[in-house]
PDB file of C-alpha atoms in Angstrom:
ATOM      1  CA  UNK A   1     -22.796 -18.451  99.910  1.00  0.00           C
ATOM      2  CA  UNK A   2     -25.208 -15.247 100.143  1.00  0.00           C
ATOM      3  CA  UNK A   3     -26.470 -15.802 103.529  1.00  0.00           C
ATOM      4  CA  UNK A   4     -25.271 -17.037 106.958  1.00  0.00           C
ATOM      5  CA  UNK A   5     -24.910 -20.823 107.030  1.00  0.00           C
ATOM      6  CA  UNK A   6     -25.281 -23.179 109.845  1.00  0.00           C
ATOM      7  CA  UNK A   7     -24.565 -26.734 110.334  1.00  0.00           C
ATOM      8  CA  UNK A   8     -25.493 -29.155 110.882  1.00  0.00           C
ATOM      9  CA  UNK A   9     -29.247 -28.547 110.808  1.00  0.00           C
ATOM     10  CA  UNK A  10     -30.401 -31.075 113.333  1.00  0.00           C
ATOM     11  CA  UNK A  11     -28.279 -32.490 115.593  1.00  0.00           C
ATOM     12  CA  UNK A  12     -29.370 -35.693 118.467  1.00  0.00           C
ATOM     13  CA  UNK A  13     -27.186 -36.417 121.295  1.00  0.00           C
ATOM     14  CA  UNK A  14     -26.761 -38.257 124.243  1.00  0.00           C
ATOM     15  CA  UNK A  15     -26.598 -36.208 127.512  1.00  0.00           C
ATOM     16  CA  UNK A  16     -23.348 -35.966 128.807  1.00  0.00           C
ATOM     17  CA  UNK A  17     -21.753 -35.898 125.212  1.00  0.00           C
ATOM     18  CA  UNK A  18     -19.949 -32.717 123.607  1.00  0.00           C
ATOM     19  CA  UNK A  19     -21.465 -31.089 120.647  1.00  0.00           C
ATOM     20  CA  UNK A  20     -19.721 -29.050 117.869  1.00  0.00           C
ATOM     21  CA  UNK A  21     -22.307 -25.938 116.347  1.00  0.00           C
ATOM     22  CA  UNK A  22     -20.655 -24.389 112.934  1.00  0.00           C
ATOM     23  CA  UNK A  23     -21.759 -21.160 111.551  1.00  0.00           C
ATOM     24  CA  UNK A  24     -20.253 -19.694 108.541  1.00  0.00           C
ATOM     25  CA  UNK A  25     -21.362 -15.759 108.534  1.00  0.00           C
ATOM     26  CA  UNK A  26     -21.784 -13.685 105.147  1.00  0.00           C
ATOM     27  CA  UNK A  27     -18.339 -12.789 103.561  1.00  0.00           C
ATOM     28  CA  UNK A  28     -17.086  -9.501 104.736  1.00  0.00           C
ATOM     29  CA  UNK A  29     -19.259  -9.378 107.908  1.00  0.00           C
ATOM     30  CA  UNK A  30     -16.938  -8.349 110.955  1.00  0.00           C
ATOM     31  CA  UNK A  31     -19.770  -9.220 113.501  1.00  0.00           C
ATOM     32  CA  UNK A  32     -20.953 -12.623 114.393  1.00  0.00           C
ATOM     33  CA  UNK A  33     -23.320 -13.641 117.275  1.00  0.00           C
ATOM     34  CA  UNK A  34     -24.794 -16.496 118.721  1.00  0.00           C
ATOM     35  CA  UNK A  35     -28.454 -17.039 120.364  1.00  0.00           C
ATOM     36  CA  UNK A  36     -30.390 -19.580 121.731  1.00  0.00           C
ATOM     37  CA  UNK A  37     -34.092 -19.952 120.969  1.00  0.00           C
ATOM     38  CA  UNK A  38     -35.977 -22.156 123.279  1.00  0.00           C
ATOM     39  CA  UNK A  39     -39.725 -23.190 122.765  1.00  0.00           C
ATOM     40  CA  UNK A  40     -41.569 -20.072 124.084  1.00  0.00           C
ATOM     41  CA  UNK A  41     -38.844 -18.213 125.380  1.00  0.00           C
ATOM     42  CA  UNK A  42     -37.593 -16.110 122.995  1.00  0.00           C
ATOM     43  CA  UNK A  43     -33.986 -15.644 121.757  1.00  0.00           C
ATOM     44  CA  UNK A  44     -31.445 -15.669 124.391  1.00  0.00           C
ATOM     45  CA  UNK A  45     -27.827 -14.041 123.480  1.00  0.00           C
ATOM     46  CA  UNK A  46     -24.906 -16.298 124.166  1.00  0.00           C
ATOM     47  CA  UNK A  47     -21.876 -14.477 122.722  1.00  0.00           C
ATOM     48  CA  UNK A  48     -20.896 -11.835 120.375  1.00  0.00           C
ATOM     49  CA  UNK A  49     -17.582 -11.421 118.396  1.00  0.00           C
ATOM     50  CA  UNK A  50     -16.529  -8.142 116.723  1.00  0.00           C
ATOM     51  CA  UNK A  51     -13.383  -8.202 114.580  1.00  0.00           C
ATOM     52  CA  UNK A  52     -10.291  -8.653 116.494  1.00  0.00           C
ATOM     53  CA  UNK A  53     -11.756  -7.867 120.216  1.00  0.00           C
ATOM     54  CA  UNK A  54     -11.965 -10.054 122.540  1.00  0.00           C
ATOM     55  CA  UNK A  55     -15.414 -11.567 122.385  1.00  0.00           C
ATOM     56  CA  UNK A  56     -18.554 -10.549 124.666  1.00  0.00           C
ATOM     57  CA  UNK A  57     -19.030 -13.721 126.468  1.00  0.00           C
ATOM     58  CA  UNK A  58     -21.599 -12.359 128.866  1.00  0.00           C
ATOM     59  CA  UNK A  59     -24.612 -14.505 127.887  1.00  0.00           C
ATOM     60  CA  UNK A  60     -22.990 -18.109 127.913  1.00  0.00           C
ATOM     61  CA  UNK A  61     -25.176 -20.253 130.347  1.00  0.00           C
ATOM     62  CA  UNK A  62     -22.540 -21.669 132.024  1.00  0.00           C
ATOM     63  CA  UNK A  63     -19.008 -22.931 131.462  1.00  0.00           C
ATOM     64  CA  UNK A  64     -19.914 -25.902 129.733  1.00  0.00           C
ATOM     65  CA  UNK A  65     -20.305 -23.525 126.826  1.00  0.00           C
ATOM     66  CA  UNK A  66     -17.310 -22.126 124.598  1.00  0.00           C
ATOM     67  CA  UNK A  67     -17.011 -20.264 121.147  1.00  0.00           C
ATOM     68  CA  UNK A  68     -14.459 -19.495 118.915  1.00  0.00           C
ATOM     69  CA  UNK A  69     -14.186 -17.743 115.941  1.00  0.00           C
ATOM     70  CA  UNK A  70     -11.389 -18.466 113.609  1.00  0.00           C
ATOM     71  CA  UNK A  71      -9.626 -16.382 111.262  1.00  0.00           C
ATOM     72  CA  UNK A  72     -12.340 -13.716 111.842  1.00  0.00           C
ATOM     73  CA  UNK A  73     -14.922 -15.512 109.757  1.00  0.00           C
ATOM     74  CA  UNK A  74     -16.188 -19.337 110.652  1.00  0.00           C
ATOM     75  CA  UNK A  75     -17.414 -19.945 114.486  1.00  0.00           C
ATOM     76  CA  UNK A  76     -17.667 -22.870 116.318  1.00  0.00           C
ATOM     77  CA  UNK A  77     -20.109 -23.080 119.212  1.00  0.00           C
ATOM     78  CA  UNK A  78     -19.259 -25.878 121.806  1.00  0.00           C
ATOM     79  CA  UNK A  79     -21.074 -27.480 124.388  1.00  0.00           C
ATOM     80  CA  UNK A  80     -19.623 -29.921 126.753  1.00  0.00           C
ATOM     81  CA  UNK A  81     -21.215 -32.507 128.892  1.00  0.00           C
ATOM     82  CA  UNK A  82     -24.660 -31.702 127.400  1.00  0.00           C
ATOM     83  CA  UNK A  83     -27.754 -31.521 129.478  1.00  0.00           C
ATOM     84  CA  UNK A  84     -31.342 -32.079 128.595  1.00  0.00           C
ATOM     85  CA  UNK A  85     -31.760 -28.215 129.352  1.00  0.00           C
ATOM     86  CA  UNK A  86     -29.490 -27.422 126.371  1.00  0.00           C
ATOM     87  CA  UNK A  87     -31.802 -28.651 124.040  1.00  0.00           C
ATOM     88  CA  UNK A  88     -32.849 -25.599 121.805  1.00  0.00           C
ATOM     89  CA  UNK A  89     -32.382 -24.045 118.658  1.00  0.00           C
ATOM     90  CA  UNK A  90     -29.163 -22.424 118.125  1.00  0.00           C
ATOM     91  CA  UNK A  91     -29.020 -19.542 115.956  1.00  0.00           C
ATOM     92  CA  UNK A  92     -26.057 -17.736 114.509  1.00  0.00           C
ATOM     93  CA  UNK A  93     -26.096 -14.062 112.924  1.00  0.00           C
ATOM     94  CA  UNK A  94     -23.680 -11.886 111.360  1.00  0.00           C
ATOM     95  CA  UNK A  95     -23.644  -8.145 110.511  1.00  0.00           C
ATOM     96  CA  UNK A  96     -21.396  -5.556 108.897  1.00  0.00           C
ATOM     97  CA  UNK A  97     -19.732  -3.567 111.351  1.00  0.00           C
ATOM     98  CA  UNK A  98     -21.268  -4.374 115.206  1.00  0.00           C
ATOM     99  CA  UNK A  99     -22.860  -1.232 115.320  1.00  0.00           C
ATOM    100  CA  UNK A 100     -25.879  -1.351 117.467  1.00  0.00           C
ATOM    101  CA  UNK A 101     -28.281   0.177 114.898  1.00  0.00           C
ATOM    102  CA  UNK A 102     -27.521  -2.547 112.301  1.00  0.00           C
ATOM    103  CA  UNK A 103     -29.744  -5.395 110.467  1.00  0.00           C
ATOM    104  CA  UNK A 104     -28.765  -8.896 111.707  1.00  0.00           C
ATOM    105  CA  UNK A 105     -28.747 -11.594 109.187  1.00  0.00           C
ATOM    106  CA  UNK A 106     -29.835 -14.766 110.576  1.00  0.00           C
ATOM    107  CA  UNK A 107     -29.015 -18.271 109.642  1.00  0.00           C
ATOM    108  CA  UNK A 108     -31.463 -21.153 109.733  1.00  0.00           C
ATOM    109  CA  UNK A 109     -30.368 -22.565 112.888  1.00  0.00           C
ATOM    110  CA  UNK A 110     -29.056 -26.003 114.298  1.00  0.00           C
ATOM    111  CA  UNK A 111     -31.821 -27.714 116.493  1.00  0.00           C
ATOM    112  CA  UNK A 112     -30.120 -29.796 119.033  1.00  0.00           C
ATOM    113  CA  UNK A 113     -32.178 -32.284 120.718  1.00  0.00           C
ATOM    114  CA  UNK A 114     -30.244 -33.818 123.977  1.00  0.00           C
ATOM    115  CA  UNK A 115     -31.937 -37.135 125.010  1.00  0.00           C
TER     116      UNK A 115
ATOM    117  CA  UNK B   1     -31.096  -4.825 133.050  1.00  0.00           C
ATOM    118  CA  UNK B   2     -32.750  -4.151 129.951  1.00  0.00           C
ATOM    119  CA  UNK B   3     -36.153  -6.221 129.155  1.00  0.00           C
ATOM    120  CA  UNK B   4     -38.400  -6.639 126.245  1.00  0.00           C
ATOM    121  CA  UNK B   5     -41.811  -7.356 126.757  1.00  0.00           C
ATOM    122  CA  UNK B   6     -44.353  -9.011 124.273  1.00  0.00           C
ATOM    123  CA  UNK B   7     -47.928  -9.116 125.561  1.00  0.00           C
ATOM    124  CA  UNK B   8     -49.334 -11.297 123.040  1.00  0.00           C
ATOM    125  CA  UNK B   9     -48.156 -14.867 122.999  1.00  0.00           C
ATOM    126  CA  UNK B  10     -50.963 -15.907 120.168  1.00  0.00           C
ATOM    127  CA  UNK B  11     -52.832 -13.524 118.143  1.00  0.00           C
ATOM    128  CA  UNK B  12     -55.380 -14.958 115.349  1.00  0.00           C
ATOM    129  CA  UNK B  13     -56.739 -12.657 113.098  1.00  0.00           C
ATOM    130  CA  UNK B  14     -58.863 -12.855 110.158  1.00  0.00           C
ATOM    131  CA  UNK B  15     -57.526 -11.743 106.776  1.00  0.00           C
ATOM    132  CA  UNK B  16     -58.176  -7.729 105.960  1.00  0.00           C
ATOM    133  CA  UNK B  17     -58.210  -7.604 109.787  1.00  0.00           C
ATOM    134  CA  UNK B  18     -56.311  -4.833 111.411  1.00  0.00           C
ATOM    135  CA  UNK B  19     -52.846  -5.859 113.359  1.00  0.00           C
ATOM    136  CA  UNK B  20     -51.400  -4.353 116.315  1.00  0.00           C
ATOM    137  CA  UNK B  21     -48.524  -6.230 118.176  1.00  0.00           C
ATOM    138  CA  UNK B  22     -47.338  -4.351 121.546  1.00  0.00           C
ATOM    139  CA  UNK B  23     -44.062  -4.022 122.457  1.00  0.00           C
ATOM    140  CA  UNK B  24     -42.780  -2.510 125.568  1.00  0.00           C
ATOM    141  CA  UNK B  25     -39.148  -2.068 126.650  1.00  0.00           C
ATOM    142  CA  UNK B  26     -37.178  -1.189 129.752  1.00  0.00           C
ATOM    143  CA  UNK B  27     -34.123   1.232 129.265  1.00  0.00           C
ATOM    144  CA  UNK B  28     -33.939   4.767 130.164  1.00  0.00           C
ATOM    145  CA  UNK B  29     -31.582   5.769 127.479  1.00  0.00           C
ATOM    146  CA  UNK B  30     -31.333   5.972 124.129  1.00  0.00           C
ATOM    147  CA  UNK B  31     -32.221   2.994 122.305  1.00  0.00           C
ATOM    148  CA  UNK B  32     -32.378   1.346 119.019  1.00  0.00           C
ATOM    149  CA  UNK B  33     -35.556  -0.777 118.262  1.00  0.00           C
ATOM    150  CA  UNK B  34     -36.021  -3.896 115.816  1.00  0.00           C
ATOM    151  CA  UNK B  35     -38.785  -6.103 114.903  1.00  0.00           C
ATOM    152  CA  UNK B  36     -37.614  -9.132 112.981  1.00  0.00           C
ATOM    153  CA  UNK B  37     -40.217 -11.627 111.411  1.00  0.00           C
ATOM    154  CA  UNK B  38     -39.763 -15.372 111.142  1.00  0.00           C
ATOM    155  CA  UNK B  39     -42.006 -17.000 108.621  1.00  0.00           C
ATOM    156  CA  UNK B  40     -42.868 -20.699 108.718  1.00  0.00           C
ATOM    157  CA  UNK B  41     -39.576 -22.483 107.658  1.00  0.00           C
ATOM    158  CA  UNK B  42     -37.784 -19.511 106.892  1.00  0.00           C
ATOM    159  CA  UNK B  43     -34.753 -17.628 108.606  1.00  0.00           C
ATOM    160  CA  UNK B  44     -35.673 -14.632 111.190  1.00  0.00           C
ATOM    161  CA  UNK B  45     -35.432 -11.544 109.163  1.00  0.00           C
ATOM    162  CA  UNK B  46     -35.627  -7.394 109.618  1.00  0.00           C
ATOM    163  CA  UNK B  47     -38.911  -6.174 109.117  1.00  0.00           C
ATOM    164  CA  UNK B  48     -38.024  -2.396 110.396  1.00  0.00           C
ATOM    165  CA  UNK B  49     -36.110  -0.390 113.253  1.00  0.00           C
ATOM    166  CA  UNK B  50     -36.075   2.760 114.286  1.00  0.00           C
ATOM    167  CA  UNK B  51     -32.490   4.295 115.911  1.00  0.00           C
ATOM    168  CA  UNK B  52     -33.278   8.214 115.446  1.00  0.00           C
ATOM    169  CA  UNK B  53     -35.365  10.817 113.333  1.00  0.00           C
ATOM    170  CA  UNK B  54     -39.216  10.040 112.542  1.00  0.00           C
ATOM    171  CA  UNK B  55     -40.593   7.841 115.241  1.00  0.00           C
ATOM    172  CA  UNK B  56     -42.973   6.367 112.812  1.00  0.00           C
ATOM    173  CA  UNK B  57     -41.038   3.636 110.657  1.00  0.00           C
ATOM    174  CA  UNK B  58     -42.145   1.814 107.987  1.00  0.00           C
ATOM    175  CA  UNK B  59     -41.088  -1.418 106.816  1.00  0.00           C
ATOM    176  CA  UNK B  60     -41.386  -4.261 104.398  1.00  0.00           C
ATOM    177  CA  UNK B  61     -44.625  -5.744 103.339  1.00  0.00           C
ATOM    178  CA  UNK B  62     -46.729  -2.849 104.801  1.00  0.00           C
ATOM    179  CA  UNK B  63     -45.650  -2.989 108.331  1.00  0.00           C
ATOM    180  CA  UNK B  64     -45.021   0.273 110.278  1.00  0.00           C
ATOM    181  CA  UNK B  65     -44.233   0.835 113.904  1.00  0.00           C
ATOM    182  CA  UNK B  66     -44.156   3.567 116.342  1.00  0.00           C
ATOM    183  CA  UNK B  67     -41.789   4.414 118.534  1.00  0.00           C
ATOM    184  CA  UNK B  68     -43.350   6.176 121.789  1.00  0.00           C
ATOM    185  CA  UNK B  69     -40.739   7.399 124.312  1.00  0.00           C
ATOM    186  CA  UNK B  70     -42.903   8.467 126.792  1.00  0.00           C
ATOM    187  CA  UNK B  71     -44.337   4.842 126.671  1.00  0.00           C
ATOM    188  CA  UNK B  72     -41.373   2.829 126.236  1.00  0.00           C
ATOM    189  CA  UNK B  73     -43.212   1.391 123.469  1.00  0.00           C
ATOM    190  CA  UNK B  74     -42.588   0.050 119.892  1.00  0.00           C
ATOM    191  CA  UNK B  75     -46.007  -1.280 118.547  1.00  0.00           C
ATOM    192  CA  UNK B  76     -45.933  -2.766 115.122  1.00  0.00           C
ATOM    193  CA  UNK B  77     -49.071  -2.330 112.833  1.00  0.00           C
ATOM    194  CA  UNK B  78     -50.461  -3.467 109.925  1.00  0.00           C
ATOM    195  CA  UNK B  79     -53.825  -1.884 108.536  1.00  0.00           C
ATOM    196  CA  UNK B  80     -54.820  -4.835 106.676  1.00  0.00           C
ATOM    197  CA  UNK B  81     -53.056  -8.366 107.122  1.00  0.00           C
ATOM    198  CA  UNK B  82     -52.867 -11.158 104.681  1.00  0.00           C
ATOM    199  CA  UNK B  83     -52.602 -15.023 105.012  1.00  0.00           C
ATOM    200  CA  UNK B  84     -48.845 -14.816 104.009  1.00  0.00           C
ATOM    201  CA  UNK B  85     -48.384 -12.708 107.254  1.00  0.00           C
ATOM    202  CA  UNK B  86     -48.761 -15.518 109.200  1.00  0.00           C
ATOM    203  CA  UNK B  87     -44.844 -15.940 111.330  1.00  0.00           C
ATOM    204  CA  UNK B  88     -43.484 -15.409 114.497  1.00  0.00           C
ATOM    205  CA  UNK B  89     -42.540 -11.511 115.201  1.00  0.00           C
ATOM    206  CA  UNK B  90     -40.064 -10.530 117.553  1.00  0.00           C
ATOM    207  CA  UNK B  91     -39.350  -6.985 118.822  1.00  0.00           C
ATOM    208  CA  UNK B  92     -35.541  -6.300 119.842  1.00  0.00           C
ATOM    209  CA  UNK B  93     -34.084  -3.579 121.596  1.00  0.00           C
ATOM    210  CA  UNK B  94     -30.565  -2.342 122.474  1.00  0.00           C
ATOM    211  CA  UNK B  95     -28.679   0.739 123.819  1.00  0.00           C
ATOM    212  CA  UNK B  96     -27.486   3.017 121.116  1.00  0.00           C
ATOM    213  CA  UNK B  97     -23.709   3.378 121.491  1.00  0.00           C
ATOM    214  CA  UNK B  98     -23.678   0.201 123.682  1.00  0.00           C
ATOM    215  CA  UNK B  99     -22.269  -3.388 122.919  1.00  0.00           C
ATOM    216  CA  UNK B 100     -24.600  -4.778 119.680  1.00  0.00           C
ATOM    217  CA  UNK B 101     -24.197  -8.120 121.806  1.00  0.00           C
ATOM    218  CA  UNK B 102     -26.981  -6.612 124.120  1.00  0.00           C
ATOM    219  CA  UNK B 103     -29.333  -6.647 121.529  1.00  0.00           C
ATOM    220  CA  UNK B 104     -32.352  -8.017 123.753  1.00  0.00           C
ATOM    221  CA  UNK B 105     -35.205  -9.944 122.186  1.00  0.00           C
ATOM    222  CA  UNK B 106     -38.836 -10.323 123.543  1.00  0.00           C
ATOM    223  CA  UNK B 107     -40.409 -13.729 123.395  1.00  0.00           C
ATOM    224  CA  UNK B 108     -42.139 -13.390 120.485  1.00  0.00           C
ATOM    225  CA  UNK B 109     -45.801 -13.103 119.244  1.00  0.00           C
ATOM    226  CA  UNK B 110     -47.051 -15.754 116.689  1.00  0.00           C
ATOM    227  CA  UNK B 111     -49.583 -14.324 114.424  1.00  0.00           C
ATOM    228  CA  UNK B 112     -51.961 -16.787 112.512  1.00  0.00           C
ATOM    229  CA  UNK B 113     -54.076 -15.308 109.617  1.00  0.00           C
ATOM    230  CA  UNK B 114     -57.200 -17.193 108.800  1.00  0.00           C
ATOM    231  CA  UNK B 115     -57.778 -16.876 104.975  1.00  0.00           C
TER     232      UNK B 115
END
C-alpha cells in the first residue's frame, strides 16, 4: 500500500491477556518506530528499528513490552500481561533511512483498551 | 534529557485570526525541529521542519515557524487561520547526528477554529 498500515485499528482486551499489534511500513523504508499516545500526554517513544542494526529499545516502559521486525519489513509490538495503564493509541511510523532530519510517515494507530 | 514544552493545551480562534503556537525545547547542541499535525480522523503528518540554514521555515497550508536558537524556541505561526486548520499540533525535536529514536514530541496543542 501507499502508506503505513497498522492492524488491528481497535483492540479491546482483558487485564492480564497478551496482545500483538502489527505494523506494515512503507515499502523501501529502512527505519521503523513505535510510539504510544496517551490522552493529553503527547507521543512517547517506545522502540526504533534501523535496517539490520540492533533496535533502540530505550523507550520500552517495562519488560512486558517487546517488539520485533521480521525481514526488515513488518513489525509486531507485543504487550504481555496487559494492565489498564497500557490503554493508549499505539502508533507506528517509518522513514527512508533513519536520519535525524527525516520526515516520519505515521500509520493510523491501534487503539488499545484494557478492561 | 531532552524535553519539549508546548505551553498551550487548547487554543480557540475565529477564522482569519492570527495564530502562534509556542514550542520550547531543552537541548544545548545542534537540533532538528519539526511540527507535525493531526487533523481529525487522519494520520499524523509533517507540517514543516528545520535542520539547517534559514531559521524561518515555511510549510504546507501557509504555516511557518521560526527557530530562535537563543530562546530554544520553534514557534509555529499562521497569519490567518481557516476552519480547516482545526487539528492537534505537535512540536518535536531531536539531536542532529543522534539516534532517530530520540525524536521527542511535545504534548500537543489542540487548535479549534470557529467558522
